[in-house]
mmCIF file of C-alpha atoms in Angstrom:
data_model
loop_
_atom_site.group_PDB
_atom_site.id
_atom_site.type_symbol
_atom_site.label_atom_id
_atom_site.label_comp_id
_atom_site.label_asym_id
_atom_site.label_seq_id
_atom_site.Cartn_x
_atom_site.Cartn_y
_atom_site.Cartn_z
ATOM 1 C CA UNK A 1 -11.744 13.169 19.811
ATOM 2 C CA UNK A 2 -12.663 11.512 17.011
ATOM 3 C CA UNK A 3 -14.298 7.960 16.986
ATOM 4 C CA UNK A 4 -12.035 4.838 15.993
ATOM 5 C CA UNK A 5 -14.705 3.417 13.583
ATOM 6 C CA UNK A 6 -14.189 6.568 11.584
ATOM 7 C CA UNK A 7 -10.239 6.820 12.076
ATOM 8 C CA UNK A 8 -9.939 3.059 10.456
ATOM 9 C CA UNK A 9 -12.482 3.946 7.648
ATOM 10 C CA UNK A 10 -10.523 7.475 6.625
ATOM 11 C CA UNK A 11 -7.294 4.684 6.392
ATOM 12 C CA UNK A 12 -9.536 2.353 4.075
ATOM 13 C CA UNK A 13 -10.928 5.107 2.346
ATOM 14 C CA UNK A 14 -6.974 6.830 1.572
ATOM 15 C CA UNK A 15 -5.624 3.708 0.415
ATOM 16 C CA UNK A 16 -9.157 3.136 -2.111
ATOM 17 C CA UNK A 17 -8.314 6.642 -3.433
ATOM 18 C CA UNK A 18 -4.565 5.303 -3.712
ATOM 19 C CA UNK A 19 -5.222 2.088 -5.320
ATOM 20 C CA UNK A 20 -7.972 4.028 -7.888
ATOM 21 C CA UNK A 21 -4.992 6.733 -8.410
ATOM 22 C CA UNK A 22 -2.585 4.013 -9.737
ATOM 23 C CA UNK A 23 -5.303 2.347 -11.949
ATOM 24 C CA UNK A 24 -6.033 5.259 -13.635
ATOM 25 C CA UNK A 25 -2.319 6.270 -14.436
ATOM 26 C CA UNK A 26 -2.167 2.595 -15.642
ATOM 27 C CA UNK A 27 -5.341 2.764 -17.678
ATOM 28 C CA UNK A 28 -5.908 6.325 -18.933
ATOM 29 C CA UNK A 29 -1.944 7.474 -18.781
ATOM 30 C CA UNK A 30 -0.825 4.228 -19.775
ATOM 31 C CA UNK A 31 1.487 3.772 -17.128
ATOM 32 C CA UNK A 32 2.546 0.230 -16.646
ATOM 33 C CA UNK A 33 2.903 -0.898 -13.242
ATOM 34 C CA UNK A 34 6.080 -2.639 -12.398
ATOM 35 C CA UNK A 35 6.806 -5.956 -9.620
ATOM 36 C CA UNK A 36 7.011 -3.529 -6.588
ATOM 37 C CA UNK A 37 3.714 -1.311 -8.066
ATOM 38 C CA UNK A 38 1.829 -4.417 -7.680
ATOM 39 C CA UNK A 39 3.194 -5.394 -4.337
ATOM 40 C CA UNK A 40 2.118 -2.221 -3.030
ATOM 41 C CA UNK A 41 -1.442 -2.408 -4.683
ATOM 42 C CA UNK A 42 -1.844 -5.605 -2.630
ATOM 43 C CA UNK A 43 -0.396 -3.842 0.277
ATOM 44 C CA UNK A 44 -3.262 -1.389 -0.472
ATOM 45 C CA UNK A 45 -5.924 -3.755 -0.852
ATOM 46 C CA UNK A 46 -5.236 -5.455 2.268
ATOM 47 C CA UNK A 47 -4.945 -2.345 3.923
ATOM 48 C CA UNK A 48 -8.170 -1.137 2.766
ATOM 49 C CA UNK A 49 -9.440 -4.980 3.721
ATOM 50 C CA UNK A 50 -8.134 -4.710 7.229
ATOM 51 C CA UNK A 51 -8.867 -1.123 8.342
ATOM 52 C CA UNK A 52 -12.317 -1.615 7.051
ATOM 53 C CA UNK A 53 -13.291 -5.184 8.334
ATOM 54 C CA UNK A 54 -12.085 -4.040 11.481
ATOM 55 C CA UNK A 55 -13.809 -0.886 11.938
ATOM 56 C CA UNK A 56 -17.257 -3.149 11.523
ATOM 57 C CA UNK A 57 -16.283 -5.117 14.610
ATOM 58 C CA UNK A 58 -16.602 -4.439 17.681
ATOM 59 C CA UNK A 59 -15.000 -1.126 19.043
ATOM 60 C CA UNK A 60 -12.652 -2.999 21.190
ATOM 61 C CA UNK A 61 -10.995 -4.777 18.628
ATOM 62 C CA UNK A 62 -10.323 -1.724 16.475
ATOM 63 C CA UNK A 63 -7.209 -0.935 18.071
ATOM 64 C CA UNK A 64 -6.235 -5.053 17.072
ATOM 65 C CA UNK A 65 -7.076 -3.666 13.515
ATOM 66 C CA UNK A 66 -5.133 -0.548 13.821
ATOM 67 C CA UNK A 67 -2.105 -2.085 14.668
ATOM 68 C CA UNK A 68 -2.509 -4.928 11.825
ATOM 69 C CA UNK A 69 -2.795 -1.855 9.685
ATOM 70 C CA UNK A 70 0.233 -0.482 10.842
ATOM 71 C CA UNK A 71 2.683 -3.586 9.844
ATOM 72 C CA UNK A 72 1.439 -3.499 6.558
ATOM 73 C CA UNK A 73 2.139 0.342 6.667
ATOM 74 C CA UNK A 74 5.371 -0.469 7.639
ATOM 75 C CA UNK A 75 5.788 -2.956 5.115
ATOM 76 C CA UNK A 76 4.498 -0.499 2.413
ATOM 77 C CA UNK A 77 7.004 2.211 3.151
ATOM 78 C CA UNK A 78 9.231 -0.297 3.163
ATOM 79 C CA UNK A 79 8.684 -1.285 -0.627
ATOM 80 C CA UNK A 80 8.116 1.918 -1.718
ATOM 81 C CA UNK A 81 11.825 3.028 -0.063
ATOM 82 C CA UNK A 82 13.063 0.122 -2.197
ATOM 83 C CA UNK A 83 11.237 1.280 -5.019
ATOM 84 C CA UNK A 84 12.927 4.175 -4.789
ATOM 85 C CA UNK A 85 16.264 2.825 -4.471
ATOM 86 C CA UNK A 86 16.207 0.723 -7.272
ATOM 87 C CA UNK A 87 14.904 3.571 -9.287
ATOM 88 C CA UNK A 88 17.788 5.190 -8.962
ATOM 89 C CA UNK A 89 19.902 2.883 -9.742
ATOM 90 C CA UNK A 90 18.443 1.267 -12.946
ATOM 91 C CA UNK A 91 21.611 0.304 -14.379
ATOM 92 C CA UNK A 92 21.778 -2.329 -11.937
ATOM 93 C CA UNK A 93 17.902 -3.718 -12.341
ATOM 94 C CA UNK A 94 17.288 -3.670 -16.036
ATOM 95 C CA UNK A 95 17.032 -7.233 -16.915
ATOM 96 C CA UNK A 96 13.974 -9.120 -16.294
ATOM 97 C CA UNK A 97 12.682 -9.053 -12.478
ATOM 98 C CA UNK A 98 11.949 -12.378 -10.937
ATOM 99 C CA UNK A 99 9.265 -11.143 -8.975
ATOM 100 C CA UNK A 100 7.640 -10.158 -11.999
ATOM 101 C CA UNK A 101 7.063 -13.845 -12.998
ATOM 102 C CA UNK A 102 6.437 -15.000 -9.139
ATOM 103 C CA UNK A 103 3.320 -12.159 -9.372
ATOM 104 C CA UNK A 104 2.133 -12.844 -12.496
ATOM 105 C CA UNK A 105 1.509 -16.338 -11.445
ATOM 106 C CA UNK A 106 -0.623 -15.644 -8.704
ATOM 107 C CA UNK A 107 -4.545 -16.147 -8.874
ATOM 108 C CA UNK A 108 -4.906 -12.945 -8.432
ATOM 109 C CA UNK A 109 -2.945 -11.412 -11.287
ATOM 110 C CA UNK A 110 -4.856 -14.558 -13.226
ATOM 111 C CA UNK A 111 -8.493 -13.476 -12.558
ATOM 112 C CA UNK A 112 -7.661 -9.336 -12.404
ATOM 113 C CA UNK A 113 -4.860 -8.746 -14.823
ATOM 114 C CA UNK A 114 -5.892 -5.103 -14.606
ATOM 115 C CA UNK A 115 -5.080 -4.669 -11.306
ATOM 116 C CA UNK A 116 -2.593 -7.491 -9.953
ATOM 117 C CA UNK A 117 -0.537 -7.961 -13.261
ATOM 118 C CA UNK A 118 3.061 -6.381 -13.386
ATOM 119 C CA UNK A 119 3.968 -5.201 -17.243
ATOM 120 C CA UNK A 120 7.486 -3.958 -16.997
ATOM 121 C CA UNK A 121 10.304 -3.997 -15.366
ATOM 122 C CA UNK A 122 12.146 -0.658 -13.448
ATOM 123 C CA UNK A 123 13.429 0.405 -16.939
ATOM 124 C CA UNK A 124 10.663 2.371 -18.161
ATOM 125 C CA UNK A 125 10.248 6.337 -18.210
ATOM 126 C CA UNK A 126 9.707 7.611 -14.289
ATOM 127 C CA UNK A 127 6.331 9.403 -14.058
ATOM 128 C CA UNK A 128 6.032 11.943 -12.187
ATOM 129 C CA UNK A 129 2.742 13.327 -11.077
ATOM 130 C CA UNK A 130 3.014 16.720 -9.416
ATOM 131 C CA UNK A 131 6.790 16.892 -9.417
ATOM 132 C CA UNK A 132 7.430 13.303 -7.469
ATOM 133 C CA UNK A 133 7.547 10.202 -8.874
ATOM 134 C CA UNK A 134 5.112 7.760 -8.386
ATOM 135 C CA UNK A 135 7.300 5.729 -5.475
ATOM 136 C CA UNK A 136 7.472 8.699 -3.828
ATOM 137 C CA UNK A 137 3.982 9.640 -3.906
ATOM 138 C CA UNK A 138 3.624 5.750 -2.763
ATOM 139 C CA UNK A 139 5.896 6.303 0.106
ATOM 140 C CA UNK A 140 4.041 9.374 1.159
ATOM 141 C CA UNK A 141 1.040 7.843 1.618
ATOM 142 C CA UNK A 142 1.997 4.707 3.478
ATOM 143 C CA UNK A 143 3.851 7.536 5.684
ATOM 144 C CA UNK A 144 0.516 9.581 6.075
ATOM 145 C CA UNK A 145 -1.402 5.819 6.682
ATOM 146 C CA UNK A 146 1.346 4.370 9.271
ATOM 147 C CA UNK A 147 1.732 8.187 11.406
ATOM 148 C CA UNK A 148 -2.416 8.052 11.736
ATOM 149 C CA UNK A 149 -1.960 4.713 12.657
ATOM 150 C CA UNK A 150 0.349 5.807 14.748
ATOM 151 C CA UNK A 151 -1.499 8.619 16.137
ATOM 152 C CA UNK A 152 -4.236 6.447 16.603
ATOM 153 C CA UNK A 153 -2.559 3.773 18.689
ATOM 154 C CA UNK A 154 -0.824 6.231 21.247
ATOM 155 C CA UNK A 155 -4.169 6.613 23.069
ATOM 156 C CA UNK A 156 -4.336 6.068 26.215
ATOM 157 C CA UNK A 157 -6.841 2.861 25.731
ATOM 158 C CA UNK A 158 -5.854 -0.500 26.321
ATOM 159 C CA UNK A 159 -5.373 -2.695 23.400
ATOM 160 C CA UNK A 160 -7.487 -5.261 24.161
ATOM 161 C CA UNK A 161 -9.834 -3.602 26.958
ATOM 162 C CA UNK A 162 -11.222 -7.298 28.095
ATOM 163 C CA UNK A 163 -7.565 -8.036 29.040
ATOM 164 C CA UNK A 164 -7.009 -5.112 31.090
#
């Protein structure tokens, strides 16, 4: 079985190689990320944030981190499943997104442009990268994150041991 330190750093590790994936489409493929890309980037980050900060605590607080991990999981496949509606249906979602301006304006998308700062709206090409699109490939991953999570969570262990 393996340990829970390195279940919650594989998680933080997937959604690094996730978050570096989608920079380099933006940057190299110039592929600009739209409202919902960046919502999932931060959904990323904080992932990556959580699953890691928690697997440097104490081992009986990882399962506290795991399950933190999995609502933003949830929330990711959420967006992405969203994303994906409204990418089919981009006669509906072709004017200018307020969420665009609402993320734009954060700190975040002040001090890292690069990586917090939405460009377009939903009306731009599709990309696809291996035959799927890049929501699905978004969804797919926080699937893969959320089932480990999952996985994770169903062990017999209490989730907070000192409670038990």
């Amino acid at each position: 079985m393996k340990s829970s330190r390195s279940i919650l750093l594989a998680i933080a590790a997937l959604c690094i190689v996730l978050f570096a994936t989608a920079l380099y489409l933006q940057a190299a493929r110039d592929v600009p990320p739209c409202p919902l890309c960046i919502v999932q980037r931060y959904l990323l980050a904080t992932l990556a944030l959580t699953c890691g900060c928690f697997a440097c605590l104490d081992p009986r607080l990882h399962k506290v981190g795991a399950a933190a991990g999995l609502c933003l999981a949830i929330g990711g496949i959420g967006i992405a499943a969203r994303h994906l509606w409204q990418q089919n249906r981009l006669d509906a979602f072709c004017d200018v997104d307020p969420l665009e301006k609402w993320l734009n304006a954060m700190p975040s998308a002040q001090l890292l442009p690069l990586l917090f700062k939405a460009d377009e709206g939903l009306c731009a090409m599709p990309t696809s990268l291996l035959g799927m699109s890049l929501p699905q490939w978004s969804l797919l991953g926080f699937i893969v994150i959320a089932l480990g999570l999952l996985r994770y969570l169903a062990r017999q262990e209490p989730l907070v041991p000192w409670l038990a």
